[in-house]
CSV table of C-alpha atoms (C1' of nucleotides) in Angstrom, one decimal:
chain,number,residue,atom,x,y,z
A,1,MET,CA,45.5,177.5,5.3
A,2,ASP,CA,42.4,175.8,3.6
A,3,LYS,CA,40.3,177.6,0.4
A,4,ASN,CA,37.9,180.0,3.1
A,5,GLY,CA,41.2,181.1,4.3
A,6,LYS,CA,40.4,179.1,7.6
A,7,ILE,CA,43.1,177.8,9.4
A,8,SER,CA,43.5,174.1,10.0
A,9,SER,CA,43.2,173.1,13.9
A,10,ALA,CA,46.6,170.9,13.7
A,11,VAL,CA,48.2,174.7,13.1
A,12,ILE,CA,46.4,176.0,15.8
A,13,ARG,CA,46.9,173.2,18.0
A,14,ARG,CA,51.0,173.7,17.6
A,15,LEU,CA,51.2,177.4,18.3
A,16,PRO,CA,50.9,176.7,22.2
A,17,LYS,CA,54.0,174.8,21.8
A,18,TYR,CA,55.9,177.0,19.6
A,19,TYR,CA,54.9,179.5,22.3
A,20,ARG,CA,56.4,177.4,25.2
A,21,TYR,CA,59.8,176.9,23.7
A,22,LEU,CA,59.8,180.5,22.7
A,23,GLY,CA,59.3,181.4,26.3
A,24,GLU,CA,61.9,179.1,27.4
A,25,LEU,CA,64.4,180.4,25.1
A,26,LYS,CA,63.7,184.0,26.1
A,27,LYS,CA,64.0,183.0,29.7
A,28,MET,CA,67.5,181.6,28.5
A,29,GLY,CA,68.4,185.0,27.3
A,30,ILE,CA,68.1,183.9,23.9
A,31,ASN,CA,67.2,186.3,21.0
A,32,LYS,CA,67.6,184.8,18.0
A,33,THR,CA,66.1,181.5,16.6
A,34,SER,CA,65.4,179.6,13.0
A,35,SER,CA,62.9,177.0,11.9
A,36,LYS,CA,65.9,174.6,12.1
A,37,ASP,CA,66.4,175.1,16.0
A,38,LEU,CA,62.6,175.3,16.5
A,39,SER,CA,62.8,172.1,14.8
A,40,GLN,CA,65.4,170.5,16.7
A,41,LEU,CA,63.3,171.9,20.0
A,42,THR,CA,59.7,170.6,19.0
A,43,GLY,CA,60.3,168.2,16.9
A,44,PHE,CA,58.1,169.6,14.0
A,45,SER,CA,59.8,169.7,10.7
A,46,ALA,CA,61.7,173.4,9.9
A,47,SER,CA,59.8,173.3,6.8
A,48,GLN,CA,56.1,172.9,8.7
A,49,ILE,CA,57.3,175.6,11.1
A,50,ARG,CA,57.9,178.1,8.3
A,51,GLN,CA,54.4,176.9,7.0
A,52,ASP,CA,52.5,177.4,10.0
A,53,LEU,CA,53.9,181.0,10.7
A,54,ASN,CA,53.4,182.0,7.4
A,55,ASN,CA,49.6,181.5,8.1
A,56,PHE,CA,49.5,184.5,10.3
A,57,GLY,CA,52.0,186.8,8.9
A,58,GLY,CA,56.1,186.8,7.9
A,59,PHE,CA,57.5,187.1,11.3
A,60,GLY,CA,61.2,186.1,10.3
A,61,GLN,CA,63.7,187.9,8.4
A,62,GLN,CA,65.5,186.0,5.4
A,63,GLY,CA,68.7,185.1,6.1
A,64,PHE,CA,68.8,185.5,9.5
A,65,GLY,CA,65.6,183.9,11.4
A,66,TYR,CA,63.2,185.1,14.1
A,67,ASP,CA,63.3,187.2,16.9
A,68,VAL,CA,62.6,185.6,19.9
A,69,ASP,CA,61.3,188.1,22.0
A,70,ASN,CA,58.9,189.4,18.7
A,71,LEU,CA,57.7,186.0,17.7
A,72,HIS,CA,56.8,184.9,21.7
A,73,LEU,CA,54.9,187.9,21.6
A,74,GLU,CA,53.3,187.5,18.2
A,75,ILE,CA,52.2,184.1,18.8
A,76,SER,CA,50.7,185.2,22.3
A,77,LYS,CA,48.7,187.7,20.1
A,78,ILE,CA,47.5,185.2,18.0
A,79,LEU,CA,46.2,182.7,20.7
A,80,GLY,CA,45.0,185.6,22.5
A,81,LEU,CA,47.3,185.4,25.4
A,82,ASP,CA,47.8,189.0,25.9
A,83,LYS,CA,44.5,189.5,27.4
A,84,LYS,CA,42.6,188.2,30.4
A,85,TYR,CA,39.9,186.1,31.1
A,86,LYS,CA,37.8,185.1,33.8
A,87,LEU,CA,36.6,181.3,34.2
A,88,VAL,CA,33.9,179.7,36.2
A,89,ILE,CA,34.3,175.8,37.4
A,90,ILE,CA,31.0,174.0,37.5
A,91,GLY,CA,31.7,171.0,39.6
A,92,ALA,CA,34.1,171.3,42.4
A,93,GLY,CA,34.9,167.7,42.9
A,94,ASN,CA,38.4,166.4,42.3
A,95,ILE,CA,39.1,167.7,38.9
A,96,GLY,CA,37.1,170.8,39.4
A,97,GLN,CA,39.1,172.0,42.5
A,98,ALA,CA,42.5,170.7,41.1
A,99,ILE,CA,41.7,173.1,38.2
A,100,ALA,CA,40.9,175.7,40.8
A,101,ASN,CA,44.1,175.2,42.3
A,102,TYR,CA,46.1,174.9,39.1
A,103,THR,CA,48.9,177.6,38.6
A,104,GLY,CA,50.9,176.2,35.8
A,105,PHE,CA,49.1,178.6,33.2
A,106,TYR,CA,52.6,180.2,32.5
A,107,GLU,CA,52.1,184.1,32.3
A,108,ALA,CA,48.7,183.9,31.0
A,109,ASP,CA,46.1,185.4,32.8
A,110,TYR,CA,43.3,183.4,33.5
A,111,GLU,CA,41.1,184.0,36.6
A,112,VAL,CA,38.8,181.2,38.1
A,113,VAL,CA,36.6,183.6,39.6
A,114,SER,CA,33.8,181.2,40.7
A,115,LEU,CA,33.0,177.6,41.5
A,116,PHE,CA,29.6,175.9,41.5
A,117,ASP,CA,28.5,172.6,42.9
A,118,LYS,CA,25.1,171.4,44.4
A,119,ASN,CA,26.7,169.7,47.5
A,120,PRO,CA,25.9,171.9,50.4
A,121,LYS,CA,29.3,170.8,52.5
A,122,LEU,CA,30.9,172.3,49.5
A,123,VAL,CA,29.2,175.6,49.0
A,124,GLY,CA,30.7,178.6,50.9
A,125,LEU,CA,34.2,177.3,50.8
A,126,SER,CA,36.9,179.0,49.1
A,127,ILE,CA,39.4,178.1,46.3
A,128,ARG,CA,42.1,180.4,45.9
A,129,ASN,CA,39.9,183.7,46.4
A,130,ALA,CA,37.3,181.9,44.5
A,131,ILE,CA,33.9,180.9,46.3
A,132,ILE,CA,32.4,177.8,45.7
A,133,ARG,CA,28.3,178.7,45.3
A,134,ASP,CA,25.4,177.0,44.9
A,135,ILE,CA,24.3,175.6,41.5
A,136,ASP,CA,21.3,177.6,41.7
A,137,ASP,CA,22.8,180.4,41.9
A,138,MET,CA,24.7,180.0,38.4
A,139,GLU,CA,22.3,181.9,35.9
A,140,ILE,CA,21.9,184.9,38.5
A,141,TYR,CA,26.0,184.9,38.8
A,142,LEU,CA,26.5,184.4,35.4
A,143,ASN,CA,24.2,187.4,34.4
A,144,GLU,CA,26.0,189.8,36.7
A,145,GLU,CA,29.5,188.8,35.9
A,146,LYS,CA,31.3,188.9,32.5
A,147,ILE,CA,32.5,185.4,32.4
A,148,ASP,CA,34.7,184.1,29.0
A,149,ILE,CA,34.9,180.3,29.7
A,150,ALA,CA,33.0,177.9,31.6
A,151,VAL,CA,34.7,174.5,32.8
A,152,ILE,CA,32.7,171.5,33.0
A,153,CYS,CA,33.5,169.3,35.8
A,154,THR,CA,30.6,167.5,36.6
A,155,PRO,CA,29.8,164.0,36.4
A,156,GLN,CA,28.8,162.8,33.1
A,157,SER,CA,25.1,162.5,33.8
A,158,VAL,CA,24.5,166.0,34.2
A,159,CYS,CA,27.2,167.7,31.8
A,160,GLN,CA,24.9,168.1,28.8
A,161,GLN,CA,22.1,170.1,31.0
A,162,ILE,CA,25.1,172.1,32.8
A,163,ALA,CA,26.2,172.9,29.3
A,164,ASP,CA,22.7,174.1,28.0
A,165,ARG,CA,22.2,176.1,31.4
A,166,VAL,CA,25.8,178.1,30.7
A,167,VAL,CA,24.9,178.9,27.0
A,168,ALA,CA,21.6,179.9,27.8
A,169,SER,CA,23.7,182.6,30.1
A,170,GLY,CA,25.7,183.5,27.2
A,171,ILE,CA,28.7,181.5,27.7
A,172,LYS,CA,30.5,180.9,24.3
A,173,ALA,CA,33.8,178.7,25.5
A,174,ILE,CA,33.6,175.5,27.3
A,175,TRP,CA,36.3,173.3,28.4
A,176,ASN,CA,35.0,169.9,29.2
A,177,PHE,CA,36.3,167.6,31.6
A,178,ALA,CA,33.3,165.2,31.7
A,179,PRO,CA,33.6,162.1,29.5
A,180,LYS,CA,31.1,163.0,26.8
A,181,ASP,CA,30.6,165.0,23.7
A,182,LEU,CA,28.3,167.9,23.9
A,183,LYS,CA,25.6,169.1,21.8
A,184,MET,CA,25.8,172.8,21.4
A,185,PRO,CA,25.2,175.4,18.9
A,186,GLU,CA,27.5,175.9,16.3
A,187,ASP,CA,28.6,179.7,17.8
A,188,VAL,CA,30.0,177.8,21.2
A,189,TYR,CA,33.5,176.4,21.0
A,190,VAL,CA,34.0,173.1,23.3
A,191,GLU,CA,37.5,171.7,24.1
A,192,ASN,CA,37.3,168.4,25.2
A,193,VAL,CA,39.8,166.9,28.1
A,194,HIS,CA,39.0,163.3,27.8
A,195,LEU,CA,41.1,161.8,30.3
A,196,ASN,CA,39.7,158.4,29.8
A,197,GLU,CA,40.3,158.5,25.9
A,198,SER,CA,44.0,160.0,26.5
A,199,LEU,CA,44.3,156.8,29.1
A,200,PHE,CA,42.6,154.3,26.9
A,201,SER,CA,44.7,155.2,24.0
A,202,LEU,CA,48.0,154.9,26.5
A,203,THR,CA,46.9,151.6,27.1
A,204,TYR,CA,46.4,150.7,23.4
A,205,TYR,CA,50.1,151.7,23.0
A,206,TYR,CA,51.4,150.1,26.0
A,207,ASN,CA,50.0,146.7,24.4
A,208,HIS,CA,51.1,147.0,21.1
A,209,PHE,CA,54.2,149.5,21.0
A,210,ASN,CA,57.3,147.5,19.6
A,211,ASN,CA,55.4,144.2,18.9
A,212,GLU,CA,53.9,145.4,15.6
A,213,LYS,CA,54.4,143.6,12.7
B,1,MET,CA,46.9,151.6,7.7
B,2,ASP,CA,49.8,152.7,6.4
B,3,LYS,CA,52.8,150.4,3.9
B,4,ASN,CA,54.2,148.5,7.4
B,5,GLY,CA,50.6,147.5,8.5
B,6,LYS,CA,51.1,150.0,11.3
B,7,ILE,CA,47.6,151.8,12.5
B,8,SER,CA,47.6,155.5,12.3
B,9,SER,CA,47.1,157.2,15.4
B,10,ALA,CA,44.4,159.1,14.2
B,11,VAL,CA,42.1,155.8,13.8
B,12,ILE,CA,43.3,154.3,17.4
B,13,ARG,CA,42.4,157.6,19.2
B,14,ARG,CA,38.9,157.1,17.6
B,15,LEU,CA,38.6,154.1,19.0
B,16,PRO,CA,37.8,154.8,22.6
B,17,LYS,CA,34.9,157.0,21.2
B,18,TYR,CA,33.5,153.9,19.8
B,19,TYR,CA,33.7,152.5,22.9
B,20,ARG,CA,32.2,154.5,24.5
B,21,TYR,CA,29.5,154.8,22.5
B,22,LEU,CA,28.8,151.0,22.0
B,23,GLY,CA,28.7,151.5,26.1
B,24,GLU,CA,25.8,153.5,25.9
B,25,LEU,CA,24.0,151.3,23.5
B,26,LYS,CA,24.5,148.6,25.4
B,27,LYS,CA,23.4,150.0,28.4
B,28,MET,CA,20.2,151.4,26.5
B,29,GLY,CA,19.8,147.5,25.5
B,30,ILE,CA,20.2,148.2,21.9
B,31,ASN,CA,22.1,144.7,20.7
B,32,LYS,CA,22.2,145.8,16.9
B,33,THR,CA,24.0,148.9,15.3
B,34,SER,CA,25.5,149.9,11.7
B,35,SER,CA,27.9,152.4,10.4
B,36,LYS,CA,25.2,154.7,10.0
B,37,ASP,CA,23.9,155.0,13.6
B,38,LEU,CA,27.7,155.2,14.9
B,39,SER,CA,28.1,158.0,12.2
B,40,GLN,CA,25.4,159.8,14.0
B,41,LEU,CA,26.3,159.3,17.2
B,42,THR,CA,30.1,160.2,16.8
B,43,GLY,CA,29.9,162.6,14.2
B,44,PHE,CA,32.5,160.8,12.0
B,45,SER,CA,31.2,159.7,8.4
B,46,ALA,CA,29.8,156.0,8.2
B,47,SER,CA,32.7,155.3,5.7
B,48,GLN,CA,35.5,156.1,8.3
B,49,ILE,CA,34.0,154.1,10.8
B,50,ARG,CA,33.9,150.8,8.5
B,51,GLN,CA,37.6,152.0,7.8
B,52,ASP,CA,38.8,151.8,10.9
B,53,LEU,CA,37.0,149.0,12.2
B,54,ASN,CA,38.3,146.7,9.3
B,55,ASN,CA,42.1,147.6,10.4
B,56,PHE,CA,41.2,145.0,12.6
B,57,GLY,CA,39.3,142.6,11.2
B,58,GLY,CA,35.4,142.4,9.7
B,59,PHE,CA,33.4,142.5,12.8
B,60,GLY,CA,30.3,143.2,10.8
B,61,GLN,CA,27.7,141.4,8.9
B,62,GLN,CA,26.9,142.3,5.5
B,63,GLY,CA,22.9,143.6,5.0
B,64,PHE,CA,22.8,143.6,8.8
B,65,GLY,CA,25.5,145.8,10.7
B,66,TYR,CA,27.4,145.2,13.9
B,67,ASP,CA,26.5,143.2,17.2
B,68,VAL,CA,26.8,145.9,19.9
B,69,ASP,CA,27.6,143.5,22.5
B,70,ASN,CA,30.6,142.1,20.5
B,71,LEU,CA,31.7,145.1,19.2
B,72,HIS,CA,32.3,146.8,22.4
B,73,LEU,CA,34.1,143.6,23.5
B,74,GLU,CA,36.3,143.7,20.3
B,75,ILE,CA,37.0,147.0,21.0
B,76,SER,CA,37.9,146.7,24.2
B,77,LYS,CA,40.3,143.9,23.3
B,78,ILE,CA,42.2,145.8,20.9
B,79,LEU,CA,42.5,148.6,23.4
B,80,GLY,CA,43.5,146.2,26.0
B,81,LEU,CA,40.7,147.1,28.3
B,82,ASP,CA,39.7,143.8,29.3
B,83,LYS,CA,42.8,143.4,31.3
B,84,LYS,CA,44.3,144.9,34.5
B,85,TYR,CA,46.5,147.9,35.1
B,86,LYS,CA,48.5,149.0,38.0
B,87,LEU,CA,49.2,152.7,38.1
B,88,VAL,CA,51.4,155.1,40.3
B,89,ILE,CA,51.2,158.6,40.6
B,90,ILE,CA,54.3,160.6,41.0
B,91,GLY,CA,53.3,164.2,42.3
B,92,ALA,CA,50.5,164.0,45.2
B,93,GLY,CA,49.4,167.7,44.3
B,94,ASN,CA,46.3,168.8,43.1
B,95,ILE,CA,46.3,166.8,40.0
B,96,GLY,CA,47.6,163.9,41.1
B,97,GLN,CA,44.9,163.8,44.0
B,98,ALA,CA,42.5,164.5,41.4
B,99,ILE,CA,43.4,161.4,39.0
B,100,ALA,CA,43.9,159.2,42.3
B,101,ASN,CA,40.5,159.9,43.4
B,102,TYR,CA,39.1,159.7,40.0
B,103,THR,CA,36.5,157.2,39.3
B,104,GLY,CA,35.4,157.7,35.7
B,105,PHE,CA,37.2,155.2,33.9
B,106,TYR,CA,34.2,153.2,33.3
B,107,GLU,CA,34.1,149.7,34.0
B,108,ALA,CA,38.0,149.5,32.9
B,109,ASP,CA,40.4,148.0,35.4
B,110,TYR,CA,43.1,150.7,36.1
B,111,GLU,CA,44.0,150.7,40.1
B,112,VAL,CA,46.0,153.7,41.4
B,113,VAL,CA,48.6,151.4,44.2
B,114,SER,CA,50.2,154.5,45.3
B,115,LEU,CA,51.7,158.0,45.4
B,116,PHE,CA,55.0,159.3,45.6
B,117,ASP,CA,55.7,162.9,46.9
B,118,LYS,CA,58.9,164.8,48.6
B,119,ASN,CA,56.2,166.4,50.8
B,120,PRO,CA,56.5,165.0,54.2
B,121,LYS,CA,53.2,166.5,55.0
B,122,LEU,CA,51.5,164.3,52.5
B,123,VAL,CA,53.8,161.1,52.9
B,124,GLY,CA,51.8,158.4,55.1
B,125,LEU,CA,48.5,159.8,53.9
B,126,SER,CA,46.2,157.6,51.8
B,127,ILE,CA,44.0,158.2,49.1
B,128,ARG,CA,41.3,155.3,48.2
B,129,ASN,CA,43.8,152.6,49.8
B,130,ALA,CA,47.0,154.2,48.2
B,131,ILE,CA,49.3,155.1,50.4
B,132,ILE,CA,51.2,158.4,49.3
B,133,ARG,CA,55.0,157.3,50.0
B,134,ASP,CA,58.2,159.4,49.9
B,135,ILE,CA,59.6,159.9,46.8
B,136,ASP,CA,63.3,158.6,47.9
B,137,ASP,CA,61.3,155.2,48.2
B,138,MET,CA,60.1,155.1,44.7
B,139,GLU,CA,62.5,153.1,43.0
B,140,ILE,CA,62.5,150.3,45.9
B,141,TYR,CA,58.3,150.1,45.4
B,142,LEU,CA,58.9,150.1,41.5
B,143,ASN,CA,61.1,147.3,41.5
B,144,GLU,CA,59.2,144.9,44.2
B,145,GLU,CA,56.0,145.6,42.5
B,146,LYS,CA,54.9,145.3,38.5
B,147,ILE,CA,53.7,148.6,37.7
B,148,ASP,CA,52.3,149.2,34.3
B,149,ILE,CA,51.9,152.8,34.2
B,150,ALA,CA,53.4,155.7,35.9
B,151,VAL,CA,51.7,159.1,36.1
B,152,ILE,CA,54.0,162.3,36.0
B,153,CYS,CA,52.0,165.1,38.1
B,154,THR,CA,55.2,167.1,39.2
B,155,PRO,CA,55.9,170.3,38.6
B,156,GLN,CA,57.7,171.1,35.2
B,157,SER,CA,60.8,171.6,37.0
B,158,VAL,CA,61.6,167.8,37.6
B,159,CYS,CA,59.4,166.0,35.1
B,160,GLN,CA,62.3,164.9,33.4
B,161,GLN,CA,64.6,163.9,36.1
B,162,ILE,CA,61.7,162.0,37.8
B,163,ALA,CA,60.4,160.5,33.8
B,164,ASP,CA,64.1,159.2,33.6
B,165,ARG,CA,63.9,157.8,37.3
B,166,VAL,CA,60.9,155.4,36.5
B,167,VAL,CA,62.3,154.3,33.0
B,168,ALA,CA,65.0,153.4,34.9
B,169,SER,CA,63.1,151.1,37.0
B,170,GLY,CA,61.6,149.3,34.0
B,171,ILE,CA,58.4,151.3,33.1
B,172,LYS,CA,57.4,151.4,29.6
B,173,ALA,CA,53.9,153.7,29.8
B,174,ILE,CA,54.2,157.3,30.9
B,175,TRP,CA,50.9,159.6,31.2
B,176,ASN,CA,52.5,162.8,31.4
B,177,PHE,CA,50.3,165.9,33.2
B,178,ALA,CA,53.6,168.2,33.2
B,179,PRO,CA,53.4,170.7,30.8
B,180,LYS,CA,56.7,169.9,29.0
B,181,ASP,CA,57.8,167.2,26.2
B,182,LEU,CA,59.7,164.4,27.9
B,183,LYS,CA,62.7,162.9,26.1
B,184,MET,CA,62.8,159.2,26.8
B,185,PRO,CA,63.8,156.3,24.9
B,186,GLU,CA,62.2,154.7,21.7
B,187,ASP,CA,60.3,152.0,23.7
B,188,VAL,CA,58.8,153.9,26.1
B,189,TYR,CA,55.5,155.4,25.2
B,190,VAL,CA,54.3,158.7,26.6
B,191,GLU,CA,50.5,160.5,26.0
B,192,ASN,CA,50.5,163.9,27.2
B,193,VAL,CA,47.8,165.7,28.7
B,194,HIS,CA,48.8,169.4,28.4
B,195,LEU,CA,46.2,171.4,29.7
B,196,ASN,CA,48.1,174.5,28.9
B,197,GLU,CA,47.7,173.4,25.3
B,198,SER,CA,44.2,172.6,25.3
B,199,LEU,CA,43.2,176.1,27.6
B,200,PHE,CA,45.5,178.3,24.8
B,201,SER,CA,43.8,176.2,22.0
B,202,LEU,CA,40.3,177.1,23.4
B,203,THR,CA,41.3,180.7,24.2
B,204,TYR,CA,42.3,180.7,20.4
B,205,TYR,CA,38.8,179.5,18.8
B,206,TYR,CA,37.1,181.7,21.5
B,207,ASN,CA,38.6,184.8,20.1
B,208,HIS,CA,38.6,183.7,16.5
B,209,PHE,CA,35.2,181.8,16.2
B,210,ASN,CA,32.5,183.5,14.0
B,211,ASN,CA,34.9,186.5,13.1
B,212,GLU,CA,37.0,184.4,9.9
B,213,LYS,CA,36.5,185.7,6.7
C,1,DT,C1',14.2,137.2,-3.7
C,2,DA,C1',14.8,142.3,-2.5
C,3,DG,C1',16.8,145.1,0.6
C,4,DA,C1',20.6,146.9,3.3
C,5,DT,C1',25.0,147.3,4.7
C,6,DT,C1',29.4,145.6,5.1
C,7,DG,C1',34.2,145.1,3.2
C,8,DT,C1',37.3,147.1,0.1
C,9,DT,C1',39.1,149.6,-3.9
C,10,DA,C1',39.5,153.8,-6.5
C,11,DA,C1',39.1,159.0,-5.8
C,12,DT,C1',39.3,163.2,-3.3
C,13,DC,C1',40.9,166.0,-0.1
C,14,DG,C1',44.0,168.3,2.6
C,15,DA,C1',48.5,168.4,5.3
C,16,DT,C1',53.5,167.8,5.2
C,17,DT,C1',57.9,167.9,3.1
C,18,DA,C1',60.6,169.4,-0.5
C,19,DA,C1',62.8,173.0,-3.4
C,20,DC,C1',64.5,177.0,-4.4
C,21,DA,C1',64.0,182.0,-5.4
C,22,DA,C1',63.9,186.2,-2.5
C,23,DT,C1',66.5,188.6,0.3
C,24,DC,C1',68.6,190.1,4.6
D,1,DT,C1',79.8,189.7,-1.7
D,2,DA,C1',78.8,185.0,0.1
D,3,DG,C1',76.1,182.2,3.1
D,4,DA,C1',72.4,181.8,5.8
D,5,DT,C1',67.4,181.5,6.4
D,6,DT,C1',63.0,182.9,5.2
D,7,DG,C1',58.6,183.0,2.5
D,8,DT,C1',56.1,180.5,-0.9
D,9,DT,C1',55.3,177.3,-4.7
D,10,DA,C1',55.5,172.9,-6.0
D,11,DA,C1',55.4,167.7,-5.1
D,12,DT,C1',54.4,164.1,-1.8
D,13,DC,C1',52.4,161.4,1.5
D,14,DG,C1',48.3,160.1,4.4
D,15,DA,C1',43.8,160.3,5.6
D,16,DT,C1',39.2,160.9,4.7
D,17,DT,C1',35.5,160.3,1.8
D,18,DA,C1',33.3,157.9,-2.6
D,19,DA,C1',31.7,154.1,-4.7
D,20,DC,C1',30.4,149.7,-5.4
D,21,DA,C1',30.6,144.3,-5.5
D,22,DA,C1',29.8,141.0,-2.3
D,23,DT,C1',26.9,139.1,0.6
D,24,DC,C1',24.1,138.4,4.3
DNA sequence: TAGATTGTTAATCGATTAACAATC
DNA sequence: TAGATTGTTAATCGATTAACAATC
């Protein structure tokens, strides 16, 4: 935690992993764990795990450890996984369709309620109850429905203008799959999934692994 | 750079971004840039950019800056984007098919040469010249062809065993889309794309943005 | 030459790890 | 009580930023 009480993004990015392993322990019927156990599972140090959790409050019991169910629940609340979220996907190409079909968000409650595309061959089709609508109807839709998150799966060439349009319609959270850095107002949060950068990093390590000095 | 001369992964993960912006400058016909210009574009500090680049050698000219073409080329060499890579995708579901269809890797030379799946309805189909083969034929294929990278797009429940199998066939680089941490030998590099963790982080910030103390 | 910008060293900042008192 | 493990402070480590001499 820094001097302003803001929690560092390094901490936030570890929370989903704690959540996942706690879910696994739960499923296995294990109801007690410790920072040492979690260290084994996650690969983070026990000290770091205790530090991370204590950013949000004391969830453990000295001499005992952590109650799995309780800690799982508390982390779900911190992340906001106890609520429902409505998503729209803009760009119903490969990636957009794959996200719409994706069901692997554990038990968390994300619903893709609509897709948008400009291709008339796609408009009108449905993916898992979500209709692909014409991109020209996007603003009307966004103004009528209360949407939490816009997923941008358009080509790079139009992602900025699409992002500007969804933000103009009140969207505050963008999950961006286009390989570009969106310029957004301060109160809009953008999470990037840059597949390129991920593959390029992998390529670097593939070439340099084990032949380091 | 640390005491062993190993370059930190924070640096490596910034390289693709430099590469991308240099590519854009190139396309715009701009042939000279500086750490100050790149700072504006990338949002990283000029000082950091100079530090990063000097891990790999002095690509600039004092008093002048950097030659765009040259720096672009040098970074492509560092990342290994001047070479060709053959990929196989294991799991030809939504994500696997989307990756197979994905063409947004800039001019870099990645070729998906085959997919594998256990679903007989998918086996035999093709995606962009790559045939979907039966998962049982994977080892034979991997032993015959020289494959650089295995992309794991299977369900979580089987990703570890699939990873073990590809590694047993000599694969050293895995791009993992399954929401699980693979346990791998030290000489295998795994790059994770954990869509869950990405969306969960976004959810946290969506809920906490602007209402921080 | 004067101005600009790198390459590189030193200073700062923040994140991780270590240590241990508190306490169940 | 003795043993275990948290919560939390202090120490360390590493990454980022600042500063500036080198030099084009």
